[in-house]
mmCIF file of C-alpha atoms in Angstrom:
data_model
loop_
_atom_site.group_PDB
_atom_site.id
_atom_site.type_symbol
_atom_site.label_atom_id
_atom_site.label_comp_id
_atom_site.label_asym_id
_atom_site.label_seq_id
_atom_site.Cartn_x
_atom_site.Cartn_y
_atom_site.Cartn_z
ATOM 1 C CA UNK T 1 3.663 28.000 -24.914
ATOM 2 C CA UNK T 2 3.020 24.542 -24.276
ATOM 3 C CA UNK T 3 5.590 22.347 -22.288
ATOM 4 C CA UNK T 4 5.885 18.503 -23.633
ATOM 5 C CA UNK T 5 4.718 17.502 -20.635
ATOM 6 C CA UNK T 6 3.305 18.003 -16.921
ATOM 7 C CA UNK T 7 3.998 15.314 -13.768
ATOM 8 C CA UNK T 8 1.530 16.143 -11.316
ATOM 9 C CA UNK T 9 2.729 14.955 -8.330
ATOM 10 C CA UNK T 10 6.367 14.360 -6.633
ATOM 11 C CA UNK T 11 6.365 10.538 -4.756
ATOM 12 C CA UNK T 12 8.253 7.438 -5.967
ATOM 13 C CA UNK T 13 6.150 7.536 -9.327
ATOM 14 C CA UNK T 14 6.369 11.482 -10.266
ATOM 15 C CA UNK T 15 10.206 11.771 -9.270
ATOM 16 C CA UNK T 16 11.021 8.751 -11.177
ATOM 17 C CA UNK T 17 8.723 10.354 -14.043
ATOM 18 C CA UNK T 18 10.764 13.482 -14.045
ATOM 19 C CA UNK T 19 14.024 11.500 -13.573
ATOM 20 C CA UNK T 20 13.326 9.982 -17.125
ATOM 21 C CA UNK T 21 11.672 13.044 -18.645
ATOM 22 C CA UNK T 22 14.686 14.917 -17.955
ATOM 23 C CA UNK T 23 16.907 12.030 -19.514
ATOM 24 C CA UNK T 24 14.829 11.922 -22.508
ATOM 25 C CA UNK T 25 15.757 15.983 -22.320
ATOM 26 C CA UNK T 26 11.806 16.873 -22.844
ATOM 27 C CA UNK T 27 10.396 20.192 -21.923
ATOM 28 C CA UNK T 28 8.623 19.783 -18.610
ATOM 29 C CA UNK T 29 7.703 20.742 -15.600
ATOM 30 C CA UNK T 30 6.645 19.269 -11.991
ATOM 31 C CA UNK T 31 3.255 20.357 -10.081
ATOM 32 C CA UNK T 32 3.374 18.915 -6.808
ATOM 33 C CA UNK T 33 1.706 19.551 -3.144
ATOM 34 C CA UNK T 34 4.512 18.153 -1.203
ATOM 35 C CA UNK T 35 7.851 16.051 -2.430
ATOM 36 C CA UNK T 36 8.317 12.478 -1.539
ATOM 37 C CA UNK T 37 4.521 11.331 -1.089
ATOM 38 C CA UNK T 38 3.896 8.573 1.179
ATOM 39 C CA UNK T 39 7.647 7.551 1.435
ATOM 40 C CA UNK T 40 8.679 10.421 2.845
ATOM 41 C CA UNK T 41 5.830 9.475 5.805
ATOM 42 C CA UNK T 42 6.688 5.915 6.319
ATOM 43 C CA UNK T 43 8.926 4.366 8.936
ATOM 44 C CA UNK T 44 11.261 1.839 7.738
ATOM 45 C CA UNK T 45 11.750 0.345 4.233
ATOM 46 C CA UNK T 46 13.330 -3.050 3.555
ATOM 47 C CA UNK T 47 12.284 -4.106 0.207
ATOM 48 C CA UNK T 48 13.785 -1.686 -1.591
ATOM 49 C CA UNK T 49 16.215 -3.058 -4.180
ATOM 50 C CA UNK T 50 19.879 -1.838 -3.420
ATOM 51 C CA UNK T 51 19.113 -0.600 0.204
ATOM 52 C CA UNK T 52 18.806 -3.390 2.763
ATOM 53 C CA UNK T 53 17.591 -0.452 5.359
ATOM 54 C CA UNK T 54 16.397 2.618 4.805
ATOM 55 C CA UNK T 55 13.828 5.252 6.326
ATOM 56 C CA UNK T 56 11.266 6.589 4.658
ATOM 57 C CA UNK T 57 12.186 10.162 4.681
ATOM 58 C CA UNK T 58 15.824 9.043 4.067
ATOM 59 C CA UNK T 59 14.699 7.746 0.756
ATOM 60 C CA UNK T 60 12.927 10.267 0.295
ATOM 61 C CA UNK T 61 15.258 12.984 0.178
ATOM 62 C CA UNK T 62 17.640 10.336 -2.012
ATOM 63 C CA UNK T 63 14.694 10.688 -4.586
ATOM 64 C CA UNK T 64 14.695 14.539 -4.575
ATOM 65 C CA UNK T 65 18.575 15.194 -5.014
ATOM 66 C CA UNK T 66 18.179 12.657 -7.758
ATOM 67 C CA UNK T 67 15.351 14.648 -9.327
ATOM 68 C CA UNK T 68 17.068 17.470 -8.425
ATOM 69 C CA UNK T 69 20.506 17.086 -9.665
ATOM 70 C CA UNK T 70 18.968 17.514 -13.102
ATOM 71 C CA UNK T 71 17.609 21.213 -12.253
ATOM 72 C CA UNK T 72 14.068 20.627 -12.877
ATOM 73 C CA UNK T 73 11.192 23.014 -12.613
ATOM 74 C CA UNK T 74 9.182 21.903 -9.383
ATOM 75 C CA UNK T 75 6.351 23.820 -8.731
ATOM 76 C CA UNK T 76 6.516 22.874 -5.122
ATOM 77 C CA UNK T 77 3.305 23.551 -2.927
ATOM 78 C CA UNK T 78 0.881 23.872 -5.900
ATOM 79 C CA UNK T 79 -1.987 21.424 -6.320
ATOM 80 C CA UNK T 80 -3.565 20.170 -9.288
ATOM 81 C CA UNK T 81 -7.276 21.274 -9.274
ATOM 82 C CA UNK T 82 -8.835 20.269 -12.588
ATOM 83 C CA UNK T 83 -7.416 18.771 -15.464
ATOM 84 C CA UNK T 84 -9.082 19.918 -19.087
ATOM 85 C CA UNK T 85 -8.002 18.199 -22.593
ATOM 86 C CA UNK T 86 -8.487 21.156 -25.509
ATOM 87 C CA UNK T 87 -7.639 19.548 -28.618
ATOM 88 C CA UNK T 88 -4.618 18.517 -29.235
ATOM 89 C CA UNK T 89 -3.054 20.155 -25.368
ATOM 90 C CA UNK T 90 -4.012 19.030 -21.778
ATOM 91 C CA UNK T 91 -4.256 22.410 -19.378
ATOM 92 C CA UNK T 92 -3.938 21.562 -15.814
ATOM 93 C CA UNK T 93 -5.401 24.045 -13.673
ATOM 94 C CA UNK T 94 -4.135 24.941 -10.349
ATOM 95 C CA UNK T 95 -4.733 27.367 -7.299
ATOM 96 C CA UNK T 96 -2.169 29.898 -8.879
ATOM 97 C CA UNK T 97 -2.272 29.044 -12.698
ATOM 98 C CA UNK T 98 -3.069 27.002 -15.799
ATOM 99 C CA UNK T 99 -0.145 25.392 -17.745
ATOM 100 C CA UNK T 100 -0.347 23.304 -20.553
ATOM 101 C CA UNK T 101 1.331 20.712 -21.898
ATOM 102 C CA UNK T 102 0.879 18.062 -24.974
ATOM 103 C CA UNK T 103 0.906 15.156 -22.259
ATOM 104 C CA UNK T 104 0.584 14.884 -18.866
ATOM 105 C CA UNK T 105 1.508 12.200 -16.279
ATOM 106 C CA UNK T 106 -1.166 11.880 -12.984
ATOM 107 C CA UNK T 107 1.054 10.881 -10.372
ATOM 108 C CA UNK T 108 -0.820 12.542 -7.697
ATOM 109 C CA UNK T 109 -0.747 9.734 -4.785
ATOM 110 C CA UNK T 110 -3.095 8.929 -2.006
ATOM 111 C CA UNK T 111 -4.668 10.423 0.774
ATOM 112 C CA UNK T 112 -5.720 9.870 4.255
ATOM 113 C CA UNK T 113 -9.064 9.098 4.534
ATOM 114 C CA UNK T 114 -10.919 11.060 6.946
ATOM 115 C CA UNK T 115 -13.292 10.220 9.938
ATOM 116 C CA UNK T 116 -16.390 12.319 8.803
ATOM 117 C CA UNK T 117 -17.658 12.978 12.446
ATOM 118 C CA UNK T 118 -18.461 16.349 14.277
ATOM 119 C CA UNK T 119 -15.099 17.618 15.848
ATOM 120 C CA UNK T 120 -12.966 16.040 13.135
ATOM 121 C CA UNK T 121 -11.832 19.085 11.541
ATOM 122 C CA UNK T 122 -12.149 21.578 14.305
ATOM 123 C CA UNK T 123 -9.612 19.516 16.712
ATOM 124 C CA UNK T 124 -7.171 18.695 13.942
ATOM 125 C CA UNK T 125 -3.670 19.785 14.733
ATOM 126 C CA UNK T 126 -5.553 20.039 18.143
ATOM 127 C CA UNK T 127 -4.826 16.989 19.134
ATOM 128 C CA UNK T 128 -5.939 14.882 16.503
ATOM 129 C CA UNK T 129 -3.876 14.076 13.555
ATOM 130 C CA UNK T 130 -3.676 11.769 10.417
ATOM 131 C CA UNK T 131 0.400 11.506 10.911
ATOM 132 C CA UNK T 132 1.755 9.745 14.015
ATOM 133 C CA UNK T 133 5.461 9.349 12.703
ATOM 134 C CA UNK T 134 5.275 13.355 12.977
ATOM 135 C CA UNK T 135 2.863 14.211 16.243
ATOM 136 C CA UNK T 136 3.381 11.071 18.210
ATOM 137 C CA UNK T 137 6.346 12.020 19.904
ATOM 138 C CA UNK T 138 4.340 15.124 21.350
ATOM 139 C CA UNK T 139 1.898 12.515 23.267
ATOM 140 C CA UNK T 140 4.595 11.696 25.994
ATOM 141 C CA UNK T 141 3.185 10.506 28.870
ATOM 142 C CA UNK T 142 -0.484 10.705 27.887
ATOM 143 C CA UNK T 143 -3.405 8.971 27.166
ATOM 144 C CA UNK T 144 -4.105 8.576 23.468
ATOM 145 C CA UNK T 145 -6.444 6.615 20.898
ATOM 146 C CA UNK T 146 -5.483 5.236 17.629
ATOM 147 C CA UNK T 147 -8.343 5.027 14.965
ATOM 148 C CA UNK T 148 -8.734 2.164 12.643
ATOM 149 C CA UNK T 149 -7.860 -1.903 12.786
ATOM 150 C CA UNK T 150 -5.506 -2.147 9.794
ATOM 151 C CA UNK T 151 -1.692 -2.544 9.550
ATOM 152 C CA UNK T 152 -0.930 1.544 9.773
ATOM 153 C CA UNK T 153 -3.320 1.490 12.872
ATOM 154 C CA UNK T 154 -1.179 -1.366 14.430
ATOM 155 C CA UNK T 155 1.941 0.277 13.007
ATOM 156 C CA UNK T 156 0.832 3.578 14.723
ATOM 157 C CA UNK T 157 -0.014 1.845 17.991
ATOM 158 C CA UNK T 158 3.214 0.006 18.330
ATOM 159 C CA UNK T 159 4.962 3.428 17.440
ATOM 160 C CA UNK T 160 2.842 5.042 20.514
ATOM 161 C CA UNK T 161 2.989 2.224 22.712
ATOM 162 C CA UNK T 162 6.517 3.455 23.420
ATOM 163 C CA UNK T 163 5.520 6.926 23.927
ATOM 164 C CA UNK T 164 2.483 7.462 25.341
ATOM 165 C CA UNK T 165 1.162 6.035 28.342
ATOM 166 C CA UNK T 166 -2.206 4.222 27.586
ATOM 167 C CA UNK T 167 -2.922 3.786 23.715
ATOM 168 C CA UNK T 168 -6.955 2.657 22.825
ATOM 169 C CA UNK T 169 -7.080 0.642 19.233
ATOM 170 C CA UNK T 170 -10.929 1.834 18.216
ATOM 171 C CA UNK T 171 -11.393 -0.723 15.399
ATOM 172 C CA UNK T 172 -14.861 -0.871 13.774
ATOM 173 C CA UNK T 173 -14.500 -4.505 13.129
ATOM 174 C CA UNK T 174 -15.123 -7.121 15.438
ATOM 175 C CA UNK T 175 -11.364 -8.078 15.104
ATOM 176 C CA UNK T 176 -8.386 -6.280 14.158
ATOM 177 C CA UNK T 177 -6.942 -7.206 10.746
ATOM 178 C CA UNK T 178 -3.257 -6.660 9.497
ATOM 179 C CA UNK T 179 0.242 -8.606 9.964
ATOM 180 C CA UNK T 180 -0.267 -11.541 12.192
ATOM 181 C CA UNK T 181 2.972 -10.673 14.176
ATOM 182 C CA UNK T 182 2.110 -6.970 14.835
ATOM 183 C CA UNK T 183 -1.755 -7.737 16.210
ATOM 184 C CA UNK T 184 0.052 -10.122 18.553
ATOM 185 C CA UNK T 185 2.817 -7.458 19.975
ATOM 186 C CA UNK T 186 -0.488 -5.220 20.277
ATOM 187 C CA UNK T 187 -2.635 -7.690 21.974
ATOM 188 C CA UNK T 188 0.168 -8.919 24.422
ATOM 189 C CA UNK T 189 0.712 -4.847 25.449
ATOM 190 C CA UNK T 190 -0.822 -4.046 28.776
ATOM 191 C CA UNK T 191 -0.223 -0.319 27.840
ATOM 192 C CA UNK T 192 -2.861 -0.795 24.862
ATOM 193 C CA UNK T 193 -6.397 -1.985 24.914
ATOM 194 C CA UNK T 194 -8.281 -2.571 21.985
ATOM 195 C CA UNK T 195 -12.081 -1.888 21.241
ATOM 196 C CA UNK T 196 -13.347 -3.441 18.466
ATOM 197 C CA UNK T 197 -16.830 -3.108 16.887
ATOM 198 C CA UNK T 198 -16.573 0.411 17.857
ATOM 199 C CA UNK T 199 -17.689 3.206 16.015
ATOM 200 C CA UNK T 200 -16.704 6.455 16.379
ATOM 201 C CA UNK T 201 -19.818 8.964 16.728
ATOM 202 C CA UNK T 202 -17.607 12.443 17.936
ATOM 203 C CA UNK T 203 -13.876 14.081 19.066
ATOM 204 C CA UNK T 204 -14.582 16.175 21.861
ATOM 205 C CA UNK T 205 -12.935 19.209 23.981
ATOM 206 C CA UNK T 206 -12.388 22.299 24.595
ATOM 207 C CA UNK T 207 -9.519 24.090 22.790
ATOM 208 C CA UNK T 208 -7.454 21.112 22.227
ATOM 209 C CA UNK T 209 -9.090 16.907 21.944
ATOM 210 C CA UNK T 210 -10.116 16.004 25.346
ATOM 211 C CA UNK T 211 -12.208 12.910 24.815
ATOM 212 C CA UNK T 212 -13.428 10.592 22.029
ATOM 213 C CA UNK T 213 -17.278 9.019 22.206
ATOM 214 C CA UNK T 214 -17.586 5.765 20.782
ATOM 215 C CA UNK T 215 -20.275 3.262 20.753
ATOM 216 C CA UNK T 216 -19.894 -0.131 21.641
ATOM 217 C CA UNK T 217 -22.806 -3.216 21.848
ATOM 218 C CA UNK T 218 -25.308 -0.171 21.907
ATOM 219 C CA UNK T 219 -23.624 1.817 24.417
ATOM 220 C CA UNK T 220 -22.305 4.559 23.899
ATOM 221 C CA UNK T 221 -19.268 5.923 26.063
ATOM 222 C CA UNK T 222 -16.860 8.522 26.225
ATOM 223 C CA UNK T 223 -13.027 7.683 26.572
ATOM 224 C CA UNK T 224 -10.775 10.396 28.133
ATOM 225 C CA UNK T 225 -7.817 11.185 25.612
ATOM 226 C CA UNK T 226 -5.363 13.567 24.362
ATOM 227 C CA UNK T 227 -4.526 12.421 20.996
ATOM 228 C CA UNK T 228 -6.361 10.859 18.199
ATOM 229 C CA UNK T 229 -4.335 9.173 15.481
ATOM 230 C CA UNK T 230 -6.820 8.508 12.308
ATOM 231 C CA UNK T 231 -5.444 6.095 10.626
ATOM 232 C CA UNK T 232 -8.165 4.207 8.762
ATOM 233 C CA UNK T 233 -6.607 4.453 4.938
ATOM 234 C CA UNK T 234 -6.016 6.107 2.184
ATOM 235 C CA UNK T 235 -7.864 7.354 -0.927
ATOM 236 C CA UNK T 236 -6.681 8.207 -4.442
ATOM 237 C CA UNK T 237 -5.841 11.859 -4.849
ATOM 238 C CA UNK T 238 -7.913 11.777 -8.241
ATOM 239 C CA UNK T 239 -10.498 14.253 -7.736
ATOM 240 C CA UNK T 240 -9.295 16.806 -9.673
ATOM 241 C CA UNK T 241 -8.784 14.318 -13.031
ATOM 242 C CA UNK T 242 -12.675 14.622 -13.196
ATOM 243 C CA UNK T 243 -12.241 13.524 -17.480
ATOM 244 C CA UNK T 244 -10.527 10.851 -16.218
ATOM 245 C CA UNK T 245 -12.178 7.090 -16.328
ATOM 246 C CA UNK T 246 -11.562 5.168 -12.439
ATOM 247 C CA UNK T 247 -12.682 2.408 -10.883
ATOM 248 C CA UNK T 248 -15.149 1.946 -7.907
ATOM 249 C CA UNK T 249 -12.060 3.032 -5.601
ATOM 250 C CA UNK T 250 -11.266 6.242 -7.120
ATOM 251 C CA UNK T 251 -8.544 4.976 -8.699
ATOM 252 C CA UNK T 252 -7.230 5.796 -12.042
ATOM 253 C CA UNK T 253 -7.768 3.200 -14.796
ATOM 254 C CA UNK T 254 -4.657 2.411 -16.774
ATOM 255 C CA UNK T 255 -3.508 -0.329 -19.224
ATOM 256 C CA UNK T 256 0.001 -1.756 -19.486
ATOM 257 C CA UNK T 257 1.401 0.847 -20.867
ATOM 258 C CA UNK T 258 0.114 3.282 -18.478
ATOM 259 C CA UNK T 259 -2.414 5.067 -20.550
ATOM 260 C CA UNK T 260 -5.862 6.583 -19.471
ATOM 261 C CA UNK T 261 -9.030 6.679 -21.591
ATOM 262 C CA UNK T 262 -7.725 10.398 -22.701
ATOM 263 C CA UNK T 263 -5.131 10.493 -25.091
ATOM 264 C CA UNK T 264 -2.233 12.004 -23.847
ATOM 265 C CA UNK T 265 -2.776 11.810 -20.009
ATOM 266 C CA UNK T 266 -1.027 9.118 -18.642
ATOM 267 C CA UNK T 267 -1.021 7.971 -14.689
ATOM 268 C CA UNK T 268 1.465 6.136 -12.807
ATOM 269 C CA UNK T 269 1.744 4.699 -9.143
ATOM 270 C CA UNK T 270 -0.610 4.488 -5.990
ATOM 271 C CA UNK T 271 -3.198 6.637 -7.424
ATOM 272 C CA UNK T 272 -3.853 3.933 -10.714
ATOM 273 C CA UNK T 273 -5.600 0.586 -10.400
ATOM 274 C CA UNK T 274 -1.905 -0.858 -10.796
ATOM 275 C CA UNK T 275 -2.078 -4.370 -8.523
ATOM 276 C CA UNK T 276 -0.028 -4.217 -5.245
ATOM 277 C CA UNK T 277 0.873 -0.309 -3.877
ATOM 278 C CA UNK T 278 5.056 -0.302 -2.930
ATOM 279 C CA UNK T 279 7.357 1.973 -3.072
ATOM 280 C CA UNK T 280 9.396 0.413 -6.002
ATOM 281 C CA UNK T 281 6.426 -0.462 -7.904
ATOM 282 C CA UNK T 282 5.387 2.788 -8.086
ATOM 283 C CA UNK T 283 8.998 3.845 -9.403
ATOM 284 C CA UNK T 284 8.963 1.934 -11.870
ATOM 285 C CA UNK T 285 5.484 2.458 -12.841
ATOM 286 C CA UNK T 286 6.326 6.777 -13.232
ATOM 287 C CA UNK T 287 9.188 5.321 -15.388
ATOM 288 C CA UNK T 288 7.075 3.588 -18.036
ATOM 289 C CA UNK T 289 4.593 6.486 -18.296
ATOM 290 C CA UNK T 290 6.973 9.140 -19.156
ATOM 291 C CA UNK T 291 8.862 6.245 -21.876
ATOM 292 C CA UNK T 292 4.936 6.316 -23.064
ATOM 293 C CA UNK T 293 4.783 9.594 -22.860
ATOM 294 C CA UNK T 294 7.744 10.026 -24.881
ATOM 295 C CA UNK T 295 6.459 8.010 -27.770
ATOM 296 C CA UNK T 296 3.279 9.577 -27.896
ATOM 297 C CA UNK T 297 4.725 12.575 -28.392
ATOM 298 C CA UNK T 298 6.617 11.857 -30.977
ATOM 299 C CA UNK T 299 4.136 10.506 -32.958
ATOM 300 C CA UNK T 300 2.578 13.728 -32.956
ATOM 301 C CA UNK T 301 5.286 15.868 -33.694
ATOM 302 C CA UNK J 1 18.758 43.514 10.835
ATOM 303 C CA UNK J 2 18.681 39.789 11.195
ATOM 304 C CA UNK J 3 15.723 37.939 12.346
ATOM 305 C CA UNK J 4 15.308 35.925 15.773
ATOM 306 C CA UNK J 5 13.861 32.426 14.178
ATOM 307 C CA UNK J 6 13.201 29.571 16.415
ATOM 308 C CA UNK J 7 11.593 26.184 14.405
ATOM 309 C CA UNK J 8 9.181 23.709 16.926
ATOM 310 C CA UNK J 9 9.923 20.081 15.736
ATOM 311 C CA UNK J 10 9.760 16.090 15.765
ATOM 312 C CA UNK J 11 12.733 14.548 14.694
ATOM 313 C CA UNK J 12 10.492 12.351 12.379
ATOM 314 C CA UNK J 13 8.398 14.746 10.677
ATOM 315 C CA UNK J 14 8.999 15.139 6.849
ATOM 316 C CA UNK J 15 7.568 18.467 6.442
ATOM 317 C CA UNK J 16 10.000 19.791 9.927
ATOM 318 C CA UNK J 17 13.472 18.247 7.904
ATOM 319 C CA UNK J 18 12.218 20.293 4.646
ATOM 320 C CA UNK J 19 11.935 23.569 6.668
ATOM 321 C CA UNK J 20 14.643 23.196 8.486
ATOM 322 C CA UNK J 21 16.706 22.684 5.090
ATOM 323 C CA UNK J 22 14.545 25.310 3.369
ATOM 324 C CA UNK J 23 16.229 27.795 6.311
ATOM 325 C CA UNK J 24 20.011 26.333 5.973
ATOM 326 C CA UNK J 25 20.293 26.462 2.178
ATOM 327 C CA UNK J 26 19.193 29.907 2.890
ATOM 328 C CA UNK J 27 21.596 30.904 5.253
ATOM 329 C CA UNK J 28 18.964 32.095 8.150
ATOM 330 C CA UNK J 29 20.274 31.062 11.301
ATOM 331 C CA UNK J 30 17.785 29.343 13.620
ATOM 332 C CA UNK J 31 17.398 27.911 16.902
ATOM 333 C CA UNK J 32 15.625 24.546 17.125
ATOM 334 C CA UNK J 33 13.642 23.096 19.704
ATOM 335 C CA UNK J 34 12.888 18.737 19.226
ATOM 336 C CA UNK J 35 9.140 19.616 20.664
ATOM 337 C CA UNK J 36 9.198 15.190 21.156
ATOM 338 C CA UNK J 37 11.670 14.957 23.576
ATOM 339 C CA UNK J 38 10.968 18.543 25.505
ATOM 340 C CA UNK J 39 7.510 18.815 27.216
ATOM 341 C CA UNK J 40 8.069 22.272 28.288
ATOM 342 C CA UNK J 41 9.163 23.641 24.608
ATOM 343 C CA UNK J 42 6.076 21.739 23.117
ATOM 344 C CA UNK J 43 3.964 23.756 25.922
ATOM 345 C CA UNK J 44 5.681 26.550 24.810
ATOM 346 C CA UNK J 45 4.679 26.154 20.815
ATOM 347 C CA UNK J 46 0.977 24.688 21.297
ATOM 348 C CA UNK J 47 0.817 28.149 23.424
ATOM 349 C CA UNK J 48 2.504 30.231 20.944
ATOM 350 C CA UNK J 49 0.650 28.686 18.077
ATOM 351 C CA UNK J 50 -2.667 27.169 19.608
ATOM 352 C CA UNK J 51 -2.191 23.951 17.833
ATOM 353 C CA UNK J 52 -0.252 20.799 18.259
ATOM 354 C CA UNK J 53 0.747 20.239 14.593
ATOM 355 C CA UNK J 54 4.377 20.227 13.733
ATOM 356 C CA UNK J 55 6.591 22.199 12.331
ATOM 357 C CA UNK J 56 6.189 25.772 14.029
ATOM 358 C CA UNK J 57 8.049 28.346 12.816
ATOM 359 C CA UNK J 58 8.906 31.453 15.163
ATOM 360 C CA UNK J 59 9.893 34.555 13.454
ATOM 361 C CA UNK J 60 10.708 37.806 15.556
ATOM 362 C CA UNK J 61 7.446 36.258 17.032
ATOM 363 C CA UNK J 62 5.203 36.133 14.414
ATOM 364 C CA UNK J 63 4.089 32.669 13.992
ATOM 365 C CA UNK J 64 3.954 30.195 11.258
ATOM 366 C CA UNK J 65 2.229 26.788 10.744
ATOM 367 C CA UNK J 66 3.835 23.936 8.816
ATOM 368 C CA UNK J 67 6.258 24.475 6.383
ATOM 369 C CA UNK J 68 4.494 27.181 4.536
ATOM 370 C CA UNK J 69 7.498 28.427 1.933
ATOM 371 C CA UNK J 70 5.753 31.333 0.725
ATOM 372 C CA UNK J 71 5.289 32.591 3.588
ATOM 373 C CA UNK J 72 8.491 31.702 5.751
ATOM 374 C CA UNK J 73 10.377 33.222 2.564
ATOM 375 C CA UNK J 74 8.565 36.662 2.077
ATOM 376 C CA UNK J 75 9.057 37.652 6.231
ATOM 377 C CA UNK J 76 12.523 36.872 6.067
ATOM 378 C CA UNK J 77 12.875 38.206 2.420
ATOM 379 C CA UNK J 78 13.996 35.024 1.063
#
């Protein structure tokens, strides 16, 4: 049997999605790798409308008892792996199963981009991670190096700064971008000192990260640390929608009304094309696709 | 018989809150350790588990990474 419709994914756009889908009392269910997406790994949100502070995991969970509260089917820990249209149904295939559904929602989120160099995978969880709000506080006292020259770097050093007790910035640029005010806290830190126009060639070590080799004006050198923080940026979790047009980014194209070139698969939030990437934008965003989807299901009927 | 379960956390770490709730709306008693703010327990779980990635679940001292529901739910026949 086919449901009306599939959200793949569980962030600020898919929760909101399924918030509406169950309102609009369709037959649906949720795919999803993990529940709250990137909210649920940020530190502290300000901008969004009716809280003046709120955590990101603390929003987070508000979104799930919301989704919740309407006992929907969330196929928690499941990942979309490749999305077919067959006629008039869309099958998602997943790790465990195929379902299919007259529409379905992408809602799948971003990513953390990875490093691509030799130790990468083999030291992570061994030191190296993509996640300092999580594994930071287990750098106490030790000597670690942040990856990348962007706001979630700076927001990652400043969150180590306090922890740790030397933090190396390895930008590749020749200066660090991001917020004005949190390159000058960095700068100003003894505790941190900053590389820039440094690329990383390898994470080193012996069971756990030891060292990281960078090179620097033609020089290459290797910096004694404990933890590596990647934190270069995200990609769109779109791989899987390989029917699906994007752009040069990965990201999903959509019009105004959320629509992708395949009838019947809509997308919604931080893995679409959609201008600016926020928490609230994305909410709204997963609740216009599922009106959409809505209507273009009824058409059909 | 009821199973000895210890969970290795951050305070801050999404996936350690949702395995820690997984546990209580469960009813599994569990004894936590905050791995951030006690060097010797996060010794004690990198050791246990050979990783530094959080959160670690202990049960009867068999040893699981992340939240892994399937997994956490079958060995305590959840």
């Amino acid at each position: 049997m086919a449901y009306d419709l599939i959200v793949i994914g569980a962030g600020p756009a898919g929760i909101t999605a399924a918030v509406y889908a169950a309102r609009k009392k369709m037959n649906f269910i949720v795919i999803t790798g993990d529940i709250g997406g990137q909210a649920a790994w940020s530190g502290d949100v300000e901008n969004y409308t009716g809280y003046q502070f709120v955590t990101g995991p603390e929003l987070a969970a508000k979104f799930e008892e919301h989704m919740r509260a309407y006992g929907i089917t969330v196929k928690e820990q499941e990942e979309a792996r490749e999305l077919i249209r067959d006629k008039a149904v869309i099958r998602v295939r997943t790790e465990r199963g195929e379902y299919e559904a007259r529409a379905v929602i992408i809602a799948s989120g971003k990513v953390s981009k990875e490093l691509g160099v030799p130790g990468e995978k083999e030291f992570k969880n061994k030191g190296l991670t993509y996640c300092a709000t999580c594994d930071g506080p287990l750098f106490s006292g030790k000597s670690v190096a942040i990856i990348g020259g962007g706001n979630s770097a700076l927001d990652a050093a400043l969150q180590l700064v306090k922890i740790a007790k030397k933090v190396y910035v390895i930008n590749n640029m020749p200066k660090l971008g991001g917020d004005h005010v949190m390159r000058e806290k960095i700068e100003s830190n003894p505790a941190v000192q900053v590389l820039n126009g440094a690329a990383v060639l390898a994470i080193t070590g012996e069971n756990m990260v030891a060292g990281i080799k960078v090179k620097r004006l033609d020089k290459e050198e290797m910096i004694p640390v404990e933890g590596i923080f990647v934190e270069i940026g995200l990609i769109p979790n779109s791989k899987f929608a390989g029917i699906i047009d994007k752009n040069k980014l990965g990201e999903i194209k959509i019009n105004s009304n959320n629509e992708t070139n395949v009838p019947g698969v809509f997308a919604a939030g931080d893995v679409t094309d959609v201008p600016e990437k926020q928490i609230i934008i994305a909410a709204g965003e997963g609740s216009k696709a599922t009106l959409g989807a809505f209507k273009y299901i009824s058409r059909m009927r | 018989m009821e199973k000895n379960v210890t969970v290795y956390s951050t305070p801050t770490c999404p996936f350690c809150i949702r395995a820690k709730q997984y546990l209580k709306d469960n009813n599994i008693k569990f004894a936590e350790h905050d791995v951030g703010s006690n060097p010797e327990k996060a010794q004690e779980m990198i050791k246990k588990s050979g990783q530094m990635g959080v959160p670690v679940v202990d049960i009867d001292g068999s040893i699981v990474i992340g939240f892994d529901k399937e997994k956490i739910g079958s060995m305590l026949g959840i």
